[in-house]
Short mmCIF file of C-alpha atoms in Angstrom, two decimals:
data_model
loop_
_atom_site.label_atom_id
_atom_site.label_comp_id
_atom_site.label_asym_id
_atom_site.label_seq_id
_atom_site.Cartn_x
_atom_site.Cartn_y
_atom_site.Cartn_z
CA UNK A 1 -19.63 -19.11 -22.54
CA UNK A 2 -17.83 -17.85 -25.63
CA UNK A 3 -20.83 -15.64 -26.58
CA UNK A 4 -20.94 -14.11 -23.10
CA UNK A 5 -17.26 -13.16 -23.27
CA UNK A 6 -17.77 -11.57 -26.69
CA UNK A 7 -20.68 -9.50 -25.38
CA UNK A 8 -18.49 -8.28 -22.50
CA UNK A 9 -15.82 -7.15 -24.95
CA UNK A 10 -18.43 -5.39 -27.07
CA UNK A 11 -19.68 -3.55 -24.01
CA UNK A 12 -16.11 -2.61 -23.21
CA UNK A 13 -15.78 -1.01 -26.63
CA UNK A 14 -19.12 0.78 -26.36
CA UNK A 15 -18.88 1.98 -22.77
CA UNK A 16 -15.25 1.54 -21.71
CA UNK A 17 -15.42 3.73 -18.61
CA UNK A 18 -18.53 2.08 -17.20
CA UNK A 19 -17.42 -1.49 -17.96
CA UNK A 20 -13.89 -1.06 -16.62
CA UNK A 21 -15.11 0.54 -13.40
CA UNK A 22 -17.79 -2.15 -12.90
CA UNK A 23 -15.42 -5.08 -13.52
CA UNK A 24 -12.61 -3.54 -11.48
CA UNK A 25 -14.87 -3.10 -8.44
CA UNK A 26 -16.36 -6.56 -8.89
CA UNK A 27 -12.86 -8.02 -8.60
CA UNK A 28 -11.96 -5.76 -5.68
CA UNK A 29 -9.12 -4.03 -7.52
CA UNK A 30 -7.97 -0.48 -6.95
CA UNK A 31 -7.24 1.77 -9.91
CA UNK A 32 -3.56 1.60 -8.99
CA UNK A 33 -3.48 -2.20 -9.00
CA UNK A 34 -5.29 -2.42 -12.32
CA UNK A 35 -2.91 0.14 -13.79
CA UNK A 36 0.11 -1.91 -12.69
CA UNK A 37 -1.34 -5.08 -14.19
CA UNK A 38 -2.15 -3.35 -17.47
CA UNK A 39 1.15 -1.41 -17.48
CA UNK A 40 -0.59 1.94 -17.83
CA UNK A 41 -0.82 4.90 -15.46
CA UNK A 42 -3.35 5.13 -12.64
CA UNK A 43 -4.27 8.58 -13.96
CA UNK A 44 -5.25 7.05 -17.30
CA UNK A 45 -7.50 4.48 -15.63
CA UNK A 46 -9.18 7.28 -13.67
CA UNK A 47 -9.73 9.36 -16.81
CA UNK A 48 -11.17 6.42 -18.74
CA UNK A 49 -13.58 5.58 -15.91
CA UNK A 50 -14.73 9.22 -15.84
CA UNK A 51 -15.18 9.17 -19.64
CA UNK A 52 -12.65 11.97 -19.99
CA UNK A 53 -10.63 10.20 -22.66
CA UNK A 54 -11.32 7.87 -25.58
CA UNK A 55 -8.74 5.08 -25.12
CA UNK A 56 -6.96 3.38 -27.99
CA UNK A 57 -7.94 -0.16 -28.86
CA UNK A 58 -4.48 -1.39 -27.82
CA UNK A 59 -4.94 0.23 -24.40
CA UNK A 60 -8.37 -1.34 -23.96
CA UNK A 61 -6.91 -4.72 -24.87
CA UNK A 62 -4.24 -4.42 -22.17
CA UNK A 63 -6.81 -3.36 -19.58
CA UNK A 64 -9.17 -6.19 -20.58
CA UNK A 65 -6.37 -8.75 -20.24
CA UNK A 66 -5.46 -7.32 -16.83
CA UNK A 67 -9.08 -7.58 -15.68
CA UNK A 68 -9.23 -11.21 -16.76
CA UNK A 69 -6.12 -12.18 -14.79
CA UNK A 70 -6.77 -14.68 -12.04
CA UNK A 71 -6.44 -13.47 -8.47
CA UNK A 72 -3.16 -14.31 -6.79
CA UNK A 73 -3.32 -17.38 -4.53
CA UNK A 74 -3.57 -16.96 -0.78
CA UNK A 75 -0.20 -16.25 0.77
CA UNK A 76 1.27 -14.52 -2.26
CA UNK A 77 -0.22 -11.07 -1.60
CA UNK A 78 1.08 -8.31 0.63
CA UNK A 79 -2.07 -8.23 2.76
CA UNK A 80 -1.70 -11.96 3.53
CA UNK A 81 1.53 -11.44 5.46
CA UNK A 82 0.98 -7.91 6.77
CA UNK A 83 0.50 -7.06 10.45
CA UNK A 84 -2.99 -5.58 10.45
CA UNK A 85 -3.06 -3.98 13.92
CA UNK A 86 -0.48 -1.32 13.15
CA UNK A 87 0.90 0.74 16.03
CA UNK A 88 1.11 4.33 14.79
CA UNK A 89 1.58 7.91 15.93
CA UNK A 90 -0.04 11.04 14.58
CA UNK A 91 1.98 13.96 13.29
CA UNK A 92 1.35 16.08 16.39
CA UNK A 93 2.13 13.38 18.95
CA UNK A 94 5.31 13.88 20.96
CA UNK A 95 8.55 11.97 20.59
CA UNK A 96 8.05 10.86 24.19
CA UNK A 97 4.78 9.15 23.25
CA UNK A 98 6.45 7.48 20.26
CA UNK A 99 9.25 6.13 22.46
CA UNK A 100 6.79 4.78 25.02
CA UNK A 101 4.90 2.94 22.28
CA UNK A 102 8.13 1.48 20.90
CA UNK A 103 9.10 0.23 24.35
CA UNK A 104 5.63 -1.13 25.15
CA UNK A 105 5.27 -3.11 21.93
CA UNK A 106 8.93 -3.98 21.35
CA UNK A 107 9.15 -2.29 17.96
CA UNK A 108 11.80 -0.01 16.47
CA UNK A 109 9.76 2.03 14.00
CA UNK A 110 6.37 3.72 13.87
CA UNK A 111 4.43 4.99 10.86
CA UNK A 112 3.39 8.62 11.21
CA UNK A 113 -0.13 9.53 10.10
CA UNK A 114 -1.72 12.79 9.05
CA UNK A 115 -5.51 12.64 8.95
CA UNK A 116 -5.26 8.86 8.75
CA UNK A 117 -2.82 8.85 5.83
CA UNK A 118 0.83 7.72 6.20
CA UNK A 119 3.32 10.56 5.68
CA UNK A 120 6.50 8.87 6.92
CA UNK A 121 7.97 7.06 9.89
CA UNK A 122 10.07 7.59 12.99
CA UNK A 123 12.80 5.06 13.74
CA UNK A 124 14.66 4.15 16.91
CA UNK A 125 18.17 4.60 15.48
CA UNK A 126 17.43 8.00 13.97
CA UNK A 127 15.79 9.17 17.20
CA UNK A 128 18.93 8.13 19.08
CA UNK A 129 21.07 10.15 16.68
CA UNK A 130 18.84 13.20 17.18
CA UNK A 131 18.93 12.71 20.96
CA UNK A 132 22.75 12.64 20.95
CA UNK A 133 22.80 16.05 19.25
CA UNK A 134 20.13 17.65 21.46
CA UNK A 135 21.37 19.89 24.28
CA UNK A 136 17.97 20.31 25.92
CA UNK A 137 16.78 16.78 26.80
CA UNK A 138 13.28 17.80 27.92
CA UNK A 139 12.81 19.80 24.76
CA UNK A 140 13.74 16.71 22.74
CA UNK A 141 11.02 14.56 24.34
CA UNK A 142 8.35 17.21 23.78
CA UNK A 143 9.11 17.72 20.11
CA UNK A 144 6.40 16.65 17.66
CA UNK A 145 7.09 13.45 15.76
CA UNK A 146 6.59 15.29 12.49
CA UNK A 147 9.92 17.00 13.27
CA UNK A 148 11.59 13.62 13.65
CA UNK A 149 10.38 11.80 10.52
CA UNK A 150 13.41 10.02 9.11
CA UNK A 151 11.96 7.62 6.56
CA UNK A 152 9.23 7.33 3.98
CA UNK A 153 8.29 3.69 3.56
CA UNK A 154 7.11 2.30 0.21
CA UNK A 155 3.33 1.94 0.02
CA UNK A 156 1.71 -0.94 -1.87
CA UNK A 157 -1.81 -2.13 -2.58
CA UNK A 158 -3.19 -5.11 -0.61
CA UNK A 159 -2.86 -7.50 -3.56
CA UNK A 160 0.70 -6.52 -4.45
CA UNK A 161 2.83 -9.65 -4.72
CA UNK A 162 5.05 -10.69 -1.82
CA UNK A 163 7.92 -10.80 -4.32
CA UNK A 164 7.53 -7.06 -4.94
CA UNK A 165 7.45 -6.42 -1.18
CA UNK A 166 10.69 -8.38 -0.79
CA UNK A 167 12.30 -6.28 -3.52
CA UNK A 168 11.54 -3.12 -1.53
CA UNK A 169 12.93 -4.59 1.69
CA UNK A 170 16.10 -5.76 -0.07
CA UNK A 171 16.65 -2.19 -1.27
CA UNK A 172 17.16 -1.14 2.35
CA UNK A 173 13.68 -0.10 3.47
CA UNK A 174 12.91 -1.19 7.03
CA UNK A 175 9.22 -1.70 6.30
CA UNK A 176 6.56 -1.61 3.60
CA UNK A 177 3.12 -0.16 4.24
CA UNK A 178 0.00 -1.75 2.80
CA UNK A 179 -2.57 0.91 1.94
CA UNK A 180 -5.94 1.03 0.25
CA UNK A 181 -7.25 4.31 -1.12
CA UNK A 182 -4.83 6.20 1.12
CA UNK A 183 -5.73 4.39 4.33
CA UNK A 184 -3.25 2.20 6.21
CA UNK A 185 -4.20 -1.49 6.10
CA UNK A 186 -1.03 -3.11 7.42
CA UNK A 187 2.74 -3.07 7.76
CA UNK A 188 5.35 -5.60 6.63
CA UNK A 189 8.90 -5.91 7.96
CA UNK A 190 11.60 -8.42 7.09
CA UNK A 191 10.63 -10.72 9.95
CA UNK A 192 7.00 -10.66 8.79
CA UNK A 193 8.02 -11.94 5.35
CA UNK A 194 10.11 -14.71 6.90
CA UNK A 195 7.71 -15.86 9.62
CA UNK A 196 4.22 -15.08 8.35
CA UNK A 197 4.87 -16.68 4.96
CA UNK A 198 5.86 -19.85 6.82
CA UNK A 199 2.63 -19.81 8.85
CA UNK A 200 0.48 -19.36 5.74
CA UNK A 201 2.23 -22.16 3.86
CA UNK A 202 1.80 -24.47 6.86
CA UNK A 203 -1.94 -23.79 7.02
CA UNK A 204 -2.61 -24.52 3.34
#
């Protein structure tokens, strides 16, 4: 076992880009997640994997240690408590459509997508404020939601810790979006942290 680990480290020194990319994908990590664990930038990870930079030994050591970290236990990751079937609107949908979705599903905010990627959110309270200022009611309902975006929610990787998600929510954000390579995977609100964590703990 000790010899195998040494060979892996030797390969990391010889072909850092190839070995880091291979091990990262084997563990299901995004470049962003690996960068956070290693306390380096995502751009640096990308450049190393493309063999565009010759990393320092100290940098390789940090990345190697990050790759050897154990996966977080079930229930401690953002994706474990996220609502996966996210109700969304696209940038060119109308405010009227957004309001109908909010009423139908009993929610007060909707992520806004552009080509499948989150660009912000529309929220019930902010829509009410805009409505109160609008003189032409029909015009208000037919406006595009992109004109009514009031918030940009923090976006985290699926294996971001629940503790980090809570930090974002405590800073005043109404929701946190879970994304993977730019695509929306789930949404987490305060009630999701409180109730879904309880359900996961109970099932363990």
